Short mmCIF file of C-alpha atoms in Angstrom, two decimals:
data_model
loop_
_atom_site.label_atom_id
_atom_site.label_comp_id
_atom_site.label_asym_id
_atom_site.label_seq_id
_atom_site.Cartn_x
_atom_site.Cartn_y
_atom_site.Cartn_z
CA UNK A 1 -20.22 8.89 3.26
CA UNK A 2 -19.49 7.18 -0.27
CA UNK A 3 -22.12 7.32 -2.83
CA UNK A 4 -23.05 4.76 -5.71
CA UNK A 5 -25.44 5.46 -7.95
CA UNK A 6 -27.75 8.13 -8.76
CA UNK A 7 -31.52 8.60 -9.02
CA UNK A 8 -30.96 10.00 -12.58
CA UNK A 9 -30.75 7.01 -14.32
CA UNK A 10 -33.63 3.75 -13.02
CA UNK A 11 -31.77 1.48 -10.70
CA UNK A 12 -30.59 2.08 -6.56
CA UNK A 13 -28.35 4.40 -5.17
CA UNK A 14 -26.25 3.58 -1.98
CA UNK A 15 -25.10 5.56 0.52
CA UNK A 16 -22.83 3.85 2.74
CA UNK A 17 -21.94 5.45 6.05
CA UNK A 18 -19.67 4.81 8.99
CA UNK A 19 -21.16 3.97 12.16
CA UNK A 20 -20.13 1.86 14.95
CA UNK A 21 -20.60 -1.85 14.15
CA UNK A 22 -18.44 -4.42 12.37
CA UNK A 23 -18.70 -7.86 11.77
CA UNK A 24 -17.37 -11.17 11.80
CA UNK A 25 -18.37 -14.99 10.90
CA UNK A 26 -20.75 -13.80 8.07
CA UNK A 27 -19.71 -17.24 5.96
CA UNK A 28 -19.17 -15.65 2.43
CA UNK A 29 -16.51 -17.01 0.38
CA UNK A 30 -13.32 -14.93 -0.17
CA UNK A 31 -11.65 -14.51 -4.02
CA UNK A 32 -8.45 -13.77 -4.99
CA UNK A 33 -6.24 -12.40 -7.67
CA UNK A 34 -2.81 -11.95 -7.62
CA UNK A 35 -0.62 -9.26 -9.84
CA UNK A 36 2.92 -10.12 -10.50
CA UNK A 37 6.67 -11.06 -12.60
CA UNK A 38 6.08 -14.16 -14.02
CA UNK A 39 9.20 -16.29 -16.31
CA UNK A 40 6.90 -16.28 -19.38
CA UNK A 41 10.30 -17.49 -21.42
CA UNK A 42 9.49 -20.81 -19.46
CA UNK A 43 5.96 -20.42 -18.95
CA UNK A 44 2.78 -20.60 -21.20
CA UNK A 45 0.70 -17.56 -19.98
CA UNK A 46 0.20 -14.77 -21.78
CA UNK A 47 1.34 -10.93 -20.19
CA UNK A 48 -2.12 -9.25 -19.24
CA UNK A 49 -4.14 -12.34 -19.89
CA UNK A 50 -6.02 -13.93 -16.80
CA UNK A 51 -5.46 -16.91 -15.95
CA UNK A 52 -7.52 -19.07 -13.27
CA UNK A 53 -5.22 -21.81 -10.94
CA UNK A 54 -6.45 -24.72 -9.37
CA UNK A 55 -3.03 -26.51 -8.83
CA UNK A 56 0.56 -25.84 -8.50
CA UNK A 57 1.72 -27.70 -11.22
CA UNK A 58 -0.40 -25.31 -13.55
CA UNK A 59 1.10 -22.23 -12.43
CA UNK A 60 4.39 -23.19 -12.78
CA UNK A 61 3.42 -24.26 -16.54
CA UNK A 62 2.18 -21.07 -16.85
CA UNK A 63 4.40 -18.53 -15.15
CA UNK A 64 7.42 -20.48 -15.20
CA UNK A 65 8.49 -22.20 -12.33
CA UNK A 66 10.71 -20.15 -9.53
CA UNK A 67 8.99 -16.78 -10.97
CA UNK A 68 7.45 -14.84 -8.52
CA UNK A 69 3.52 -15.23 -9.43
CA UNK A 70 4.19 -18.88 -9.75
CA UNK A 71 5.70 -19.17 -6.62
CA UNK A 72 2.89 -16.93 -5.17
CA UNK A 73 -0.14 -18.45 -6.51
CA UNK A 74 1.40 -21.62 -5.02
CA UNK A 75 1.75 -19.97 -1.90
CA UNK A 76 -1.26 -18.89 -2.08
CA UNK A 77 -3.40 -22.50 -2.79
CA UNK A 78 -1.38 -23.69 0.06
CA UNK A 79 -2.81 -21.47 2.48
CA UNK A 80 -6.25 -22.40 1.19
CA UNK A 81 -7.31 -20.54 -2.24
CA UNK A 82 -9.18 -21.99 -4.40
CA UNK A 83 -9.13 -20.84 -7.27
CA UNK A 84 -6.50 -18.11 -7.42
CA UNK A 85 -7.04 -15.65 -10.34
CA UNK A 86 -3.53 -14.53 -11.96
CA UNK A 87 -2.11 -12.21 -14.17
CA UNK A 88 1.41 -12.03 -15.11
CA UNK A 89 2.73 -8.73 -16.03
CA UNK A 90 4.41 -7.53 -19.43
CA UNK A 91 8.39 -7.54 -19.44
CA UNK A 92 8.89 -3.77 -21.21
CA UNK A 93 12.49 -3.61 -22.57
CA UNK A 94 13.95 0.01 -22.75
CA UNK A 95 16.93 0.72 -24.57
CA UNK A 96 19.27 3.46 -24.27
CA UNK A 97 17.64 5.47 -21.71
CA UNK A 98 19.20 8.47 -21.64
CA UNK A 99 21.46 9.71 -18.08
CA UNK A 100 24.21 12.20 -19.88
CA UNK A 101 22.36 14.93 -18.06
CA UNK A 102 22.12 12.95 -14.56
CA UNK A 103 24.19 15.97 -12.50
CA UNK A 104 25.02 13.27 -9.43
CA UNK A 105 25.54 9.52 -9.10
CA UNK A 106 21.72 9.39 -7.69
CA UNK A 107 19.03 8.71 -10.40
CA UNK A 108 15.64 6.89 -10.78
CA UNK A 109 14.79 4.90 -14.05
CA UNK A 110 12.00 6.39 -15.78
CA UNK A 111 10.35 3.03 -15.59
CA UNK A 112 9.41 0.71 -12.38
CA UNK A 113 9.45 -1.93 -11.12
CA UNK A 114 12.32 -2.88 -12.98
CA UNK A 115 13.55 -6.71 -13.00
CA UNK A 116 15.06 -8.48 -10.31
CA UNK A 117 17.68 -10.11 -12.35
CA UNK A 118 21.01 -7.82 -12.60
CA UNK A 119 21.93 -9.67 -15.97
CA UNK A 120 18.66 -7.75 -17.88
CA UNK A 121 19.93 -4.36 -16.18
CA UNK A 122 22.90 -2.80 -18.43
CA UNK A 123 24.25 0.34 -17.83
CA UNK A 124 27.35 2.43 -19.10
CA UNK A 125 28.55 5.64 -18.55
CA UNK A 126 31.39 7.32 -20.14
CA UNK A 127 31.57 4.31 -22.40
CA UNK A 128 32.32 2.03 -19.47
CA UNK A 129 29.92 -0.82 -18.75
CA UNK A 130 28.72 -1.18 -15.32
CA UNK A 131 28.39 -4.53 -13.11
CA UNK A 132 24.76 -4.17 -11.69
CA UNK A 133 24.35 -5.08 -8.45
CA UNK A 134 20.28 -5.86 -7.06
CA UNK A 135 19.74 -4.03 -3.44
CA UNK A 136 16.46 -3.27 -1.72
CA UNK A 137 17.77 -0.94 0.14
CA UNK A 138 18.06 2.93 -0.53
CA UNK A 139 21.30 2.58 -3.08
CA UNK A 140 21.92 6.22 -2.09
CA UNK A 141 23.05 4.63 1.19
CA UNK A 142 25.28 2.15 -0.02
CA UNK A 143 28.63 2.01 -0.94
CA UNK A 144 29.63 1.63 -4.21
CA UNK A 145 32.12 -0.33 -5.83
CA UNK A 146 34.01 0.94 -9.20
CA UNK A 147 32.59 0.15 -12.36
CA UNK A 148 29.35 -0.63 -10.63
CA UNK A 149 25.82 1.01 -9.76
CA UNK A 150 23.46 -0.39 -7.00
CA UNK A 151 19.70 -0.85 -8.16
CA UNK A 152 16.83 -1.40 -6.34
CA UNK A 153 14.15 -3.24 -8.97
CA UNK A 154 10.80 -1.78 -6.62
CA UNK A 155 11.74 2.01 -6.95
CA UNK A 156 13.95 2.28 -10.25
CA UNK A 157 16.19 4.11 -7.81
CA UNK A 158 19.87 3.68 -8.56
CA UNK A 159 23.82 4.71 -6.92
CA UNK A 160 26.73 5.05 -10.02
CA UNK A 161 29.83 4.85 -9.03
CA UNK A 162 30.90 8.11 -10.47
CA UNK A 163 28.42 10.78 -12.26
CA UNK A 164 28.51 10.91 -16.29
CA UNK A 165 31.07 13.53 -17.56
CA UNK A 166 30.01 12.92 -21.31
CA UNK A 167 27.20 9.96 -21.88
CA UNK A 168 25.65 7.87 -19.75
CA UNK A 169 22.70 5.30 -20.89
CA UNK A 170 20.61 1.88 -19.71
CA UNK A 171 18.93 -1.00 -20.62
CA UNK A 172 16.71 -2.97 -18.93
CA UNK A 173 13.40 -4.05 -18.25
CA UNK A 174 10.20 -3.09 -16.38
CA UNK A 175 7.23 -4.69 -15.33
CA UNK A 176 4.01 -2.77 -16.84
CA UNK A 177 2.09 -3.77 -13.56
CA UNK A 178 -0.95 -0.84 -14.07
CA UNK A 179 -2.55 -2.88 -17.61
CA UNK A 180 -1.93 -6.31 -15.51
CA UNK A 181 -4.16 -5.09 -12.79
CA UNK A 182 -6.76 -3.17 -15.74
CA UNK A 183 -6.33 -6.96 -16.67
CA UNK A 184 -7.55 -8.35 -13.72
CA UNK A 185 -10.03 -6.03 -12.26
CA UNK A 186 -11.65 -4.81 -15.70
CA UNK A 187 -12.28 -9.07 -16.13
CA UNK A 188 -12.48 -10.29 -12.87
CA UNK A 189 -13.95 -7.21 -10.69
CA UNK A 190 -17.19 -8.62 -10.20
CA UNK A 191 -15.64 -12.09 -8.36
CA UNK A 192 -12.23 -10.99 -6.68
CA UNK A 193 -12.58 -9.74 -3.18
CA UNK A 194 -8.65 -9.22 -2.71
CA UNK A 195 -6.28 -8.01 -4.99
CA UNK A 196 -2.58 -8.95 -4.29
CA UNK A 197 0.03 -7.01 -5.78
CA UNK A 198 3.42 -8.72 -5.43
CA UNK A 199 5.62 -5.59 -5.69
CA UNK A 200 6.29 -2.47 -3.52
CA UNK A 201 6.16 -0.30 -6.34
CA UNK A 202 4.24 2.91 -4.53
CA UNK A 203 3.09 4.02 -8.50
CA UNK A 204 1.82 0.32 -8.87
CA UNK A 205 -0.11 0.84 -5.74
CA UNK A 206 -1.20 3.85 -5.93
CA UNK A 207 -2.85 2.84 -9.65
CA UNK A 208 -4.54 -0.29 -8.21
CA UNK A 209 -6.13 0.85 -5.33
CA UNK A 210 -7.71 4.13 -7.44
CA UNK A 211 -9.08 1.28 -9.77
CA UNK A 212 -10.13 -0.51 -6.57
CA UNK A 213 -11.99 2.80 -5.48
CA UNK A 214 -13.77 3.86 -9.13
CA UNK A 215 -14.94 -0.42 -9.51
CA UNK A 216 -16.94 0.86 -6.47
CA UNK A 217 -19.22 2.61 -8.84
CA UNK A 218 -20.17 -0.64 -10.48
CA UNK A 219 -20.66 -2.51 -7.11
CA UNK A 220 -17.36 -4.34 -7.66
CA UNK A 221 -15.93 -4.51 -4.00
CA UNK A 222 -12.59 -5.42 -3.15
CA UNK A 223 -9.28 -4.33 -1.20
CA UNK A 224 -5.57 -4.09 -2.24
CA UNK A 225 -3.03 -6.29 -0.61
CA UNK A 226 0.44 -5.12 -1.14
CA UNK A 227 4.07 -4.50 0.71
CA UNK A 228 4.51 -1.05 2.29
CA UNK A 229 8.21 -1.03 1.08
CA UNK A 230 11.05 -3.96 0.23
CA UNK A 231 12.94 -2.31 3.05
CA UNK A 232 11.99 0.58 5.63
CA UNK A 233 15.08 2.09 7.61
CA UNK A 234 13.78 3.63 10.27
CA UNK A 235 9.88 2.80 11.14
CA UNK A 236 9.59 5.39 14.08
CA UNK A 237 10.32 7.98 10.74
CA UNK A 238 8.03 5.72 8.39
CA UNK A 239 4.89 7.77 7.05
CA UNK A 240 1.88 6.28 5.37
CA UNK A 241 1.00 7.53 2.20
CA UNK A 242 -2.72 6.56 1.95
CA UNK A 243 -5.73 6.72 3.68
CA UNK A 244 -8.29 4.47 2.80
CA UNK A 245 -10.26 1.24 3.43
CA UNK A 246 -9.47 -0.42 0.23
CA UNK A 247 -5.65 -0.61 0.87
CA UNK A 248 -3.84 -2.80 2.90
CA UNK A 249 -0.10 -2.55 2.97
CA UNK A 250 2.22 -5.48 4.97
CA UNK A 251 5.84 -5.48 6.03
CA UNK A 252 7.83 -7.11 5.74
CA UNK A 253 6.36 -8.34 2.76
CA UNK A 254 9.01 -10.55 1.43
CA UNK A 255 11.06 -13.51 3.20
CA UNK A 256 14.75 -13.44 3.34
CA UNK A 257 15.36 -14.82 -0.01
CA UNK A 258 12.56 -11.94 -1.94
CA UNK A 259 10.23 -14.07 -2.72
CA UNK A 260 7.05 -11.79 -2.01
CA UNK A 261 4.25 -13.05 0.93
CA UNK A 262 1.60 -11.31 -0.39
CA UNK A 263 0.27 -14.55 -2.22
CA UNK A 264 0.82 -16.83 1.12
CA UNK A 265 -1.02 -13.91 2.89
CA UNK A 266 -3.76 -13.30 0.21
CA UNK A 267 -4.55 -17.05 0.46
CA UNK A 268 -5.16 -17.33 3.61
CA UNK A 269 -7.24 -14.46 3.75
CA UNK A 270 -8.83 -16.31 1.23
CA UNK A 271 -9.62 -19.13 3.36
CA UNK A 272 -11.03 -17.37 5.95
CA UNK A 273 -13.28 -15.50 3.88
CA UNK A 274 -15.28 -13.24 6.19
CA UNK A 275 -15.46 -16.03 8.53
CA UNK A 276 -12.97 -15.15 10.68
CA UNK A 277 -9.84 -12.11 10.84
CA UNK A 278 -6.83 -13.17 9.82
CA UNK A 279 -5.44 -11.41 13.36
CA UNK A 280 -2.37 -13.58 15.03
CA UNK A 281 -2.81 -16.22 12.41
CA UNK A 282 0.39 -17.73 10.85
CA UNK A 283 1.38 -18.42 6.90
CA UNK A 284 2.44 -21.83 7.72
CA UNK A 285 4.52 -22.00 4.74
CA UNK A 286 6.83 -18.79 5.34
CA UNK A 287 8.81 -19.20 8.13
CA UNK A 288 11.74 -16.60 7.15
CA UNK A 289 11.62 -12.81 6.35
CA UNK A 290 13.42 -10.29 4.95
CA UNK A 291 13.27 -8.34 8.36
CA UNK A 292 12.50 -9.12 11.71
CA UNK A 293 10.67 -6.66 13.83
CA UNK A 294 10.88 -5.73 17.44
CA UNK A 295 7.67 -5.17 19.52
CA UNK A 296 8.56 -1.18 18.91
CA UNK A 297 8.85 -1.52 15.36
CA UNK A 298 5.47 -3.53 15.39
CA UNK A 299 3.53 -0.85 17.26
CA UNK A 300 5.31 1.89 15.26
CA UNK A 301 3.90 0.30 11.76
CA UNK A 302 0.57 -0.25 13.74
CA UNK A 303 0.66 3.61 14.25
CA UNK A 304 0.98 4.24 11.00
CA UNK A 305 -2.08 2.23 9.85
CA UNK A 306 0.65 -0.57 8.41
CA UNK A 307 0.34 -4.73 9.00
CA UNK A 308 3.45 -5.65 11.30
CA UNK A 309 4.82 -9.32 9.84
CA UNK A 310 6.57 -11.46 12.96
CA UNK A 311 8.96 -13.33 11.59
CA UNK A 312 8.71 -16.66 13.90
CA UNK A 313 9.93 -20.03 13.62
CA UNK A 314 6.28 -21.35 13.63
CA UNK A 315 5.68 -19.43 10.44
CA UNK A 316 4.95 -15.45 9.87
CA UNK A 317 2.36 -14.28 12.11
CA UNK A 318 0.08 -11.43 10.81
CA UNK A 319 -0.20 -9.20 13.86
CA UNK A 320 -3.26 -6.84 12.62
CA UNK A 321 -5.87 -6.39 10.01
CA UNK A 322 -5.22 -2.84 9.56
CA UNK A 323 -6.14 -0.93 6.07
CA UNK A 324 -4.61 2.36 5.95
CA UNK A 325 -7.32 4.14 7.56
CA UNK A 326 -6.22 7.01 9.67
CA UNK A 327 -7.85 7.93 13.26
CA UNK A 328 -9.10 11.36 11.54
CA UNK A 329 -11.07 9.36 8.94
CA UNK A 330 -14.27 9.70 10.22
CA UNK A 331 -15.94 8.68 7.11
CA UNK A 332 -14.39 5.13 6.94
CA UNK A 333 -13.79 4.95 10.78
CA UNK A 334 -15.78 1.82 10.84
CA UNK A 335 -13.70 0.00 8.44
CA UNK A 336 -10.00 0.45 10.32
CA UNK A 337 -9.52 -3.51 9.32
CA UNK A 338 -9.75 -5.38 6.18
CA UNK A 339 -12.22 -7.62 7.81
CA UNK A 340 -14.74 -4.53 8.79
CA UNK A 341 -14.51 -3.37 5.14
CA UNK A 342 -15.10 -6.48 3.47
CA UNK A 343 -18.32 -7.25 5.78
CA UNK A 344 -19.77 -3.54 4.68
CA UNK A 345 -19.10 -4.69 1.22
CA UNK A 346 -21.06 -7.73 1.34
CA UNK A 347 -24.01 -6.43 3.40
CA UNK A 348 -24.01 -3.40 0.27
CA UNK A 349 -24.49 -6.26 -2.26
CA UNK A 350 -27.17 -8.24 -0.50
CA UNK A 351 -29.30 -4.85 0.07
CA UNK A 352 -28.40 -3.58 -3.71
CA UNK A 353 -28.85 -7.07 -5.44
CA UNK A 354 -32.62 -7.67 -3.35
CA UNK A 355 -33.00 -4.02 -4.32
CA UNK A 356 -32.91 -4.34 -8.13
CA UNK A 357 -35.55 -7.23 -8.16
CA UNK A 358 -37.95 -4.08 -7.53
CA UNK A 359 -37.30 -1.63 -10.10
CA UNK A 360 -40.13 -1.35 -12.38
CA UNK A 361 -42.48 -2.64 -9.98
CA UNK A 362 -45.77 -0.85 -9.46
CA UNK A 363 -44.27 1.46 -6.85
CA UNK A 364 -47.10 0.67 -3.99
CA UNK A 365 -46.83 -0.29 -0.14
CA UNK A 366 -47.20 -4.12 -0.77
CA UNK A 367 -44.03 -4.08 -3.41
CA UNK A 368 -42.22 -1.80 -0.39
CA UNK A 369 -42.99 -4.56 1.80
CA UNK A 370 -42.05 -7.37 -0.40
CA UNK A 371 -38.55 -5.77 -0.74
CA UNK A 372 -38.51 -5.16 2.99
CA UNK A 373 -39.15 -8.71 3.62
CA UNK A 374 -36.48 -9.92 0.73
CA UNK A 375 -33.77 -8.15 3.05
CA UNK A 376 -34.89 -9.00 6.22
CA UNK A 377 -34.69 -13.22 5.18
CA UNK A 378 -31.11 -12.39 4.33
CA UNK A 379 -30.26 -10.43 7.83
CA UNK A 380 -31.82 -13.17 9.39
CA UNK A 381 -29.54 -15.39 8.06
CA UNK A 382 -26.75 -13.28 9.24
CA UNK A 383 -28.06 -13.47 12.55
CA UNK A 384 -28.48 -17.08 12.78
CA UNK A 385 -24.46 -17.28 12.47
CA UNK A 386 -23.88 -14.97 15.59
CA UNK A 387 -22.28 -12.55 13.02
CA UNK A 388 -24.80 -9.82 13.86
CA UNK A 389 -26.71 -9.30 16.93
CA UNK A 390 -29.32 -7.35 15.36
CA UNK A 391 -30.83 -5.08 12.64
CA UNK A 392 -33.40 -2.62 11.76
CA UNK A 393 -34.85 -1.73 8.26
CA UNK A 394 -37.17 0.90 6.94
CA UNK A 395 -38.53 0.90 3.80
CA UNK A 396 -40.39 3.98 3.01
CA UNK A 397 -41.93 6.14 0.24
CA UNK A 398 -39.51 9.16 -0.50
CA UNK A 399 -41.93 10.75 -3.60
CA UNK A 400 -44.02 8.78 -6.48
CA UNK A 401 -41.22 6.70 -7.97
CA UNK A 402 -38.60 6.95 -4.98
CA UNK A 403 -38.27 4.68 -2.22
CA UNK A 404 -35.57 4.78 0.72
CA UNK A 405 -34.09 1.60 2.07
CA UNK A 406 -32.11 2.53 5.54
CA UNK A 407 -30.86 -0.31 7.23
CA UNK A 408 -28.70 -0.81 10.24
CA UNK A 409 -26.44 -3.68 11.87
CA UNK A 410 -25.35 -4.34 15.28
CA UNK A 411 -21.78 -6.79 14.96
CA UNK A 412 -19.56 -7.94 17.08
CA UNK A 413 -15.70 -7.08 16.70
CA UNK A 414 -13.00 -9.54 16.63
CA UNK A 415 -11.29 -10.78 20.25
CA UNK A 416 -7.79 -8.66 19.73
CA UNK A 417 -6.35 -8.73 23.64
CA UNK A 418 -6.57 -11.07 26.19
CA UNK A 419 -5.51 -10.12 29.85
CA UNK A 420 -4.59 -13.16 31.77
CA UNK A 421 -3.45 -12.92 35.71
CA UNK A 422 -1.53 -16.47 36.56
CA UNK A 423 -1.51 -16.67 40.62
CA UNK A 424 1.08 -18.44 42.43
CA UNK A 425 0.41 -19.77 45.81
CA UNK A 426 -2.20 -20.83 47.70
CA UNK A 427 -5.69 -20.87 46.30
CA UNK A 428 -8.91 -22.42 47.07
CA UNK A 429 -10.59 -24.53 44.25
CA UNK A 430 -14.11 -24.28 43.45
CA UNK A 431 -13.70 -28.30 42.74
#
């Protein structure tokens, strides 16, 4: 159970349990914001400014055209946004970073994600300059040429060709994703349903969805949207590192050339709003990704509470709705997809916001009833779109200036399998 509020202070606590109903086809509209590298050399934004997008041609003005948030937030009107809220991350240079004591060839930057353009990546050793070379895969793994070290830009993880015998140092610059997304959520919480991160950084990820979890306490609900990894080796061996409704994490998350999906993905979600589950959908826009999954991988990243992206010639097809709610999660059982957890959200705000209209009233059973009827007109209107098959609510007095508001929702889940028997032969017709 997750608790907001207290009965300290005047106002309304909420307790929101897991039970066994979800939702779809409420008809509230879904907000994004997107997190990412923009070109800010080319572009007119400001680093950990928000910025709100209503075409394409104003977020390539702003993030620089080609840049990954411009890209994305076109990606991400495209699929239906509207608007999309942005904020570009600050390019961080670091100089000399020290790696004299690095005792192997195997190191990790102190600072990540680092940019995705070798030529702002410099690094010597021994007084020799090294060629970098951009990999999303483990470097460890790779072979390495002489006179150059593998990068990957997500993890800061690097491969030298040979290990420092005297000095070793780097240049380069990182993305300071964690005041990007204080940027967005700390100005935007209160509208943004979805927040899309467009970098596997697991530190990045890890920040935004604990600021995700504490805007909670100020009845600011949304979910983080991000890639489980540029590249996973092995997904039978993959482990998910969360567990929690407000995280959703997507591979592949990038198409063959890097650009990330997340704002193609985010946008779409977007135009759905709680409407309908993004489930077997496709991003008709990406039609090429990094990695292409076999049905084993798919159910393997399915076991591990991770979205599956097909790569199909139709465009990518999201396969599940998944947060990263593990099957021992009792407590958020209920909210195993995005789709569950957003519909909990917005039946918390309708019950909190018709709650507040009461405090200070004469606490008496004809203002208990008034409130009861206040929610009840906005169930009903649930109802009337097929998106709940029924309620109950209780409003009753707890002590002189304490009232409890219990209610309950009976939903319908999303159609996820059909089982269809074609019969060859002879049959007889009804017609």
């Amino acid at each position: 159970m997750v608790s907001i509020g207290n009965t300290i202070l005047p106002g309304v606590q909420t307790n929101i349990e897991s039970a066994d109903s979800t939702a779809v086809n409420i008809g509230a509209p879904g907000q994004i914001g997107l997190v990412g590298e923009a070109d800010l050399a080319n572009g007119t934004a400001t680093a950990n400014e928000l910025e709100i997008i209503r075409t394409p041609v104003k977020a390539r003005t702003l993030f620089g055209a080609g840049s990954q948030l411009a890209e994305n937030v076109v990606q991400a009107l495209t699929e239906g946004a509207y608007p999309v809220y942005a904020v570009a991350a600050e390019a961080v240079e670091v100089v000399g970073e020290d790696l004299s004591g690095l005792a192997s060839t195997s190191g990790v930057l102190e600072n990540a994600p680092v940019s995705e353009s070798p030529s702002e990546v410099a690094f010597s050793v021994d007084g020799t300059g090294k060629d970098a070379v951009l990999t999303y895969h483990d470097p460890a793994t790779e072979t390495v040429g002489t006179d150059t070290v593998h990068y990957n830009p997500s993890s800061g993880a690097f491969e030298l060709d040979a290990a420092p015998s005297t000095s070793g140092e780097v240049d380069y610059t990182y993305y300071d994703y964690d005041a990007a997304t204080d940027a967005l959520i700390d100005t935007a919480g209160n509208i943004v349903d979805v927040v899309g991160l467009l970098n596997e950084n697991s530190a990045a990820v890890g920040y935004a969805h604990t600021k995700a979890v504490v805007a909670t306490n100020r009845y600011e609900f949304m979910v983080v949207v991000a890639g489980a990894a540029p590249r996973i080796p092995d997904t039978f061996a993959y482990e998910v590192a969360y567990d929690s409704s407000r995280l959703q994490l997507l591979y592949p998350a990038r198409t063959a050339d890097d650009l990330s999906i997340i704002g193609a993905y985010c946008g779409l979600r977007a135009s759905l709003g709680i409407n309908s589950s993004p489930m077997f959908k496709r991003l008709s826009g990406v039609t090429d990704l990094a990695v292409t999954l076999s049905p084993d991988d798919q159910q393997n990243l399915i076991g591990q509470s991770t979205v599956p992206m097909a790569d199909e010639s139709r465009g990518a097809r999201i396969v599940e709705d998944l947060t990263t709610v593990s099957d021992d999660n009792m407590d958020e059982a209920s909210m195993r997809q995005v789709l569950h957890r957003l519909i909990v959200d917005y039946v918390t705000n309708i019950v909190n916001a018709n709650s507040e209209r009461y405090i200070g009233s004469l606490h008496k059973k004809s203002t208990r009833d008034a409130l009861q009827g206040s929610i009840t007109s906005e169930l009903k209107r649930l109802k009337a779109t097929d998106s709940i098959t029924g309620f109950t609510i209780a409003i009753e007095e707890v002590d002189a200036m304490t009232a409890s508001a219990d209610v309950g929702i009976d939903t319908i889940d999303p159609l996820r399998n059909i089982v269809a028997t074609i019969s060859a032969g002879q049959i007889e017709s009804d017609e």
